mmCIF file of C-alpha atoms in Angstrom:
data_model
loop_
_atom_site.group_PDB
_atom_site.id
_atom_site.type_symbol
_atom_site.label_atom_id
_atom_site.label_comp_id
_atom_site.label_asym_id
_atom_site.label_seq_id
_atom_site.Cartn_x
_atom_site.Cartn_y
_atom_site.Cartn_z
ATOM 1 C CA UNK R 1 13.030 29.422 19.356
ATOM 2 C CA UNK R 2 14.498 32.104 17.627
ATOM 3 C CA UNK R 3 12.399 35.149 17.626
ATOM 4 C CA UNK R 4 14.412 36.041 13.946
ATOM 5 C CA UNK R 5 11.665 37.426 12.124
ATOM 6 C CA UNK R 6 10.095 35.471 8.988
ATOM 7 C CA UNK R 7 8.445 37.857 6.411
ATOM 8 C CA UNK R 8 6.036 36.474 5.495
ATOM 9 C CA UNK R 9 3.808 38.654 3.516
ATOM 10 C CA UNK R 10 1.962 39.307 0.629
ATOM 11 C CA UNK R 11 0.765 36.250 -0.919
ATOM 12 C CA UNK R 12 1.556 33.216 -3.471
ATOM 13 C CA UNK R 13 4.590 34.414 -6.114
ATOM 14 C CA UNK R 14 3.432 35.627 -9.837
ATOM 15 C CA UNK R 15 -0.328 35.462 -8.713
ATOM 16 C CA UNK R 16 -1.315 32.344 -10.026
ATOM 17 C CA UNK R 17 -0.626 29.106 -7.969
ATOM 18 C CA UNK R 18 2.562 27.510 -9.100
ATOM 19 C CA UNK R 19 2.724 23.555 -10.838
ATOM 20 C CA UNK R 20 3.832 21.598 -7.335
ATOM 21 C CA UNK R 21 6.511 20.283 -7.224
ATOM 22 C CA UNK R 22 8.512 17.719 -8.217
ATOM 23 C CA UNK R 23 8.389 16.149 -4.580
ATOM 24 C CA UNK R 24 4.999 16.574 -4.558
ATOM 25 C CA UNK R 25 4.729 13.919 -6.921
ATOM 26 C CA UNK R 26 8.091 11.722 -7.331
ATOM 27 C CA UNK R 27 7.027 10.328 -3.301
ATOM 28 C CA UNK R 28 9.036 12.475 -1.026
ATOM 29 C CA UNK R 29 7.849 12.677 1.872
ATOM 30 C CA UNK R 30 8.704 14.524 4.655
ATOM 31 C CA UNK R 31 8.869 13.198 8.609
ATOM 32 C CA UNK R 32 7.310 10.131 6.641
ATOM 33 C CA UNK R 33 4.252 11.289 4.349
ATOM 34 C CA UNK R 34 3.831 11.933 1.048
ATOM 35 C CA UNK R 35 4.312 15.486 0.076
ATOM 36 C CA UNK R 36 1.124 15.724 -1.827
ATOM 37 C CA UNK R 37 0.900 20.204 -2.475
ATOM 38 C CA UNK R 38 3.161 22.411 -2.297
ATOM 39 C CA UNK R 39 3.174 26.495 -3.031
ATOM 40 C CA UNK R 40 5.670 29.103 -2.984
ATOM 41 C CA UNK R 41 5.204 32.582 -0.890
ATOM 42 C CA UNK R 42 7.451 35.273 -0.989
ATOM 43 C CA UNK R 43 10.735 36.172 1.413
ATOM 44 C CA UNK R 44 11.459 32.821 1.003
ATOM 45 C CA UNK R 45 8.232 30.951 2.676
ATOM 46 C CA UNK R 46 6.733 27.685 1.410
ATOM 47 C CA UNK R 47 3.973 25.704 2.239
ATOM 48 C CA UNK R 48 3.377 21.586 2.055
ATOM 49 C CA UNK R 49 1.146 19.431 3.150
ATOM 50 C CA UNK R 50 0.390 15.978 4.318
ATOM 51 C CA UNK R 51 -1.725 13.322 5.043
ATOM 52 C CA UNK R 52 -1.480 9.736 7.597
ATOM 53 C CA UNK R 53 -3.798 6.603 7.564
ATOM 54 C CA UNK R 54 -6.467 8.041 10.018
ATOM 55 C CA UNK R 55 -6.983 11.024 7.095
ATOM 56 C CA UNK R 56 -5.341 14.148 9.202
ATOM 57 C CA UNK R 57 -4.376 16.759 7.229
ATOM 58 C CA UNK R 58 -0.233 18.218 8.781
ATOM 59 C CA UNK R 59 0.532 21.539 6.239
ATOM 60 C CA UNK R 60 3.922 22.467 6.822
ATOM 61 C CA UNK R 61 4.584 26.274 6.928
ATOM 62 C CA UNK R 62 9.098 26.445 6.387
ATOM 63 C CA UNK R 63 10.958 29.588 6.161
ATOM 64 C CA UNK R 64 13.781 28.451 3.796
ATOM 65 C CA UNK R 65 16.730 30.610 4.761
ATOM 66 C CA UNK R 66 16.193 29.012 8.251
ATOM 67 C CA UNK R 67 15.375 25.914 8.140
ATOM 68 C CA UNK R 68 11.831 26.773 10.548
ATOM 69 C CA UNK R 69 8.932 24.694 9.922
ATOM 70 C CA UNK R 70 5.920 25.135 11.339
ATOM 71 C CA UNK R 71 3.794 22.198 11.624
ATOM 72 C CA UNK R 72 0.119 21.976 12.000
ATOM 73 C CA UNK R 73 -2.816 18.394 12.479
ATOM 74 C CA UNK R 74 -6.050 18.649 11.083
ATOM 75 C CA UNK R 75 -8.582 16.307 13.009
ATOM 76 C CA UNK R 76 -9.490 14.058 10.524
ATOM 77 C CA UNK R 77 -11.837 14.752 7.875
ATOM 78 C CA UNK R 78 -14.276 11.170 8.411
ATOM 79 C CA UNK R 79 -15.474 13.873 11.185
ATOM 80 C CA UNK R 80 -17.533 15.308 10.325
ATOM 81 C CA UNK R 81 -18.134 18.328 12.617
ATOM 82 C CA UNK R 82 -16.548 20.951 11.356
ATOM 83 C CA UNK R 83 -14.477 22.962 13.123
ATOM 84 C CA UNK R 84 -11.255 25.176 13.829
ATOM 85 C CA UNK R 85 -9.468 21.873 14.117
ATOM 86 C CA UNK R 86 -10.904 21.452 9.930
ATOM 87 C CA UNK R 87 -8.269 21.379 7.529
ATOM 88 C CA UNK R 88 -9.190 23.702 5.698
ATOM 89 C CA UNK R 89 -9.927 25.992 8.606
ATOM 90 C CA UNK R 90 -6.408 25.586 9.952
ATOM 91 C CA UNK R 91 -5.795 26.551 5.429
ATOM 92 C CA UNK R 92 -7.352 29.596 6.131
ATOM 93 C CA UNK R 93 -5.438 30.623 8.832
ATOM 94 C CA UNK R 94 -1.921 30.047 7.229
ATOM 95 C CA UNK R 95 -2.811 31.471 4.034
ATOM 96 C CA UNK R 96 -4.191 34.995 5.798
ATOM 97 C CA UNK R 97 -1.678 35.365 7.928
ATOM 98 C CA UNK R 98 0.473 34.586 4.248
ATOM 99 C CA UNK R 99 -2.001 36.948 2.356
ATOM 100 C CA UNK R 100 -1.714 39.959 5.910
ATOM 101 C CA UNK R 101 0.661 42.184 4.257
ATOM 102 C CA UNK R 102 2.156 41.619 8.424
ATOM 103 C CA UNK R 103 5.220 40.472 9.290
ATOM 104 C CA UNK R 104 4.268 37.526 11.355
ATOM 105 C CA UNK R 105 6.808 35.798 12.208
ATOM 106 C CA UNK R 106 6.790 31.223 12.817
ATOM 107 C CA UNK R 107 5.733 31.917 16.817
ATOM 108 C CA UNK R 108 2.965 35.127 15.424
ATOM 109 C CA UNK R 109 1.367 32.144 13.225
ATOM 110 C CA UNK R 110 1.657 29.045 15.144
ATOM 111 C CA UNK R 111 -0.012 31.240 17.930
ATOM 112 C CA UNK R 112 -2.932 32.188 15.663
ATOM 113 C CA UNK R 113 -3.449 28.296 15.918
ATOM 114 C CA UNK R 114 -3.262 26.884 18.708
ATOM 115 C CA UNK R 115 -5.368 29.940 20.170
ATOM 116 C CA UNK R 116 -7.662 27.830 17.839
ATOM 117 C CA UNK R 117 -6.978 24.435 19.256
ATOM 118 C CA UNK R 118 -4.986 22.645 16.255
ATOM 119 C CA UNK R 119 -1.680 21.120 17.192
ATOM 120 C CA UNK R 120 1.312 22.312 16.269
ATOM 121 C CA UNK R 121 4.944 21.373 16.712
ATOM 122 C CA UNK R 122 8.002 23.559 15.943
ATOM 123 C CA UNK R 123 11.837 22.642 14.715
ATOM 124 C CA UNK R 124 14.708 23.409 12.646
ATOM 125 C CA UNK R 125 15.353 21.340 9.727
ATOM 126 C CA UNK R 126 19.485 20.586 8.805
ATOM 127 C CA UNK R 127 17.988 19.734 5.288
ATOM 128 C CA UNK R 128 16.930 21.232 2.702
ATOM 129 C CA UNK R 129 13.671 20.510 1.600
ATOM 130 C CA UNK R 130 12.430 19.541 -1.279
ATOM 131 C CA UNK R 131 10.292 22.409 -2.204
ATOM 132 C CA UNK R 132 12.918 25.232 -0.579
ATOM 133 C CA UNK R 133 15.119 23.876 -3.678
ATOM 134 C CA UNK R 134 12.602 23.746 -6.532
ATOM 135 C CA UNK R 135 11.684 27.404 -5.340
ATOM 136 C CA UNK R 136 14.104 29.407 -3.515
ATOM 137 C CA UNK R 137 17.650 26.981 -4.097
ATOM 138 C CA UNK R 138 20.202 29.591 -3.461
ATOM 139 C CA UNK R 139 18.286 30.152 -0.038
ATOM 140 C CA UNK R 140 20.132 26.726 1.206
ATOM 141 C CA UNK R 141 22.346 28.638 3.578
ATOM 142 C CA UNK R 142 24.734 25.932 5.795
ATOM 143 C CA UNK R 143 21.237 23.447 5.718
ATOM 144 C CA UNK R 144 22.173 20.017 3.996
ATOM 145 C CA UNK R 145 21.814 19.965 -0.456
ATOM 146 C CA UNK R 146 18.106 18.695 -1.405
ATOM 147 C CA UNK R 147 18.808 14.856 -2.133
ATOM 148 C CA UNK R 148 15.981 12.704 -2.008
ATOM 149 C CA UNK R 149 14.506 10.447 0.302
ATOM 150 C CA UNK R 150 17.314 12.158 3.031
ATOM 151 C CA UNK R 151 15.802 11.716 6.238
#
């Protein structure tokens, strides 16, 4: 994958957790699952979550200008044991990296998660996501503009 640095630093913008974008409560989907929450970070970075029928949480880390996305998948919530594949631990790892003040590539964050045994996938979207359109509309680049329910 690309070696371009994604500066993932300095935490959530404006100090308060913003309301989720409209796609987080209007039924918009990512990979067939509804977006349930989203956050804006510095440097064109957003995170958002979805869930599947097995109660696994999918956390997406997206660099809006490039469309590069890292998806992690937790263990099902029904498992009573907590561990590195627990959704809370995955979120903590990603959010700690975003808040650290250190510049990470998406590959760096992927390695942090994989070292904990978390399943991840990297891909590049050719279409603007709802979350990026809401928080960073000027960073679309050459991606197709956001359209509700686009695949």
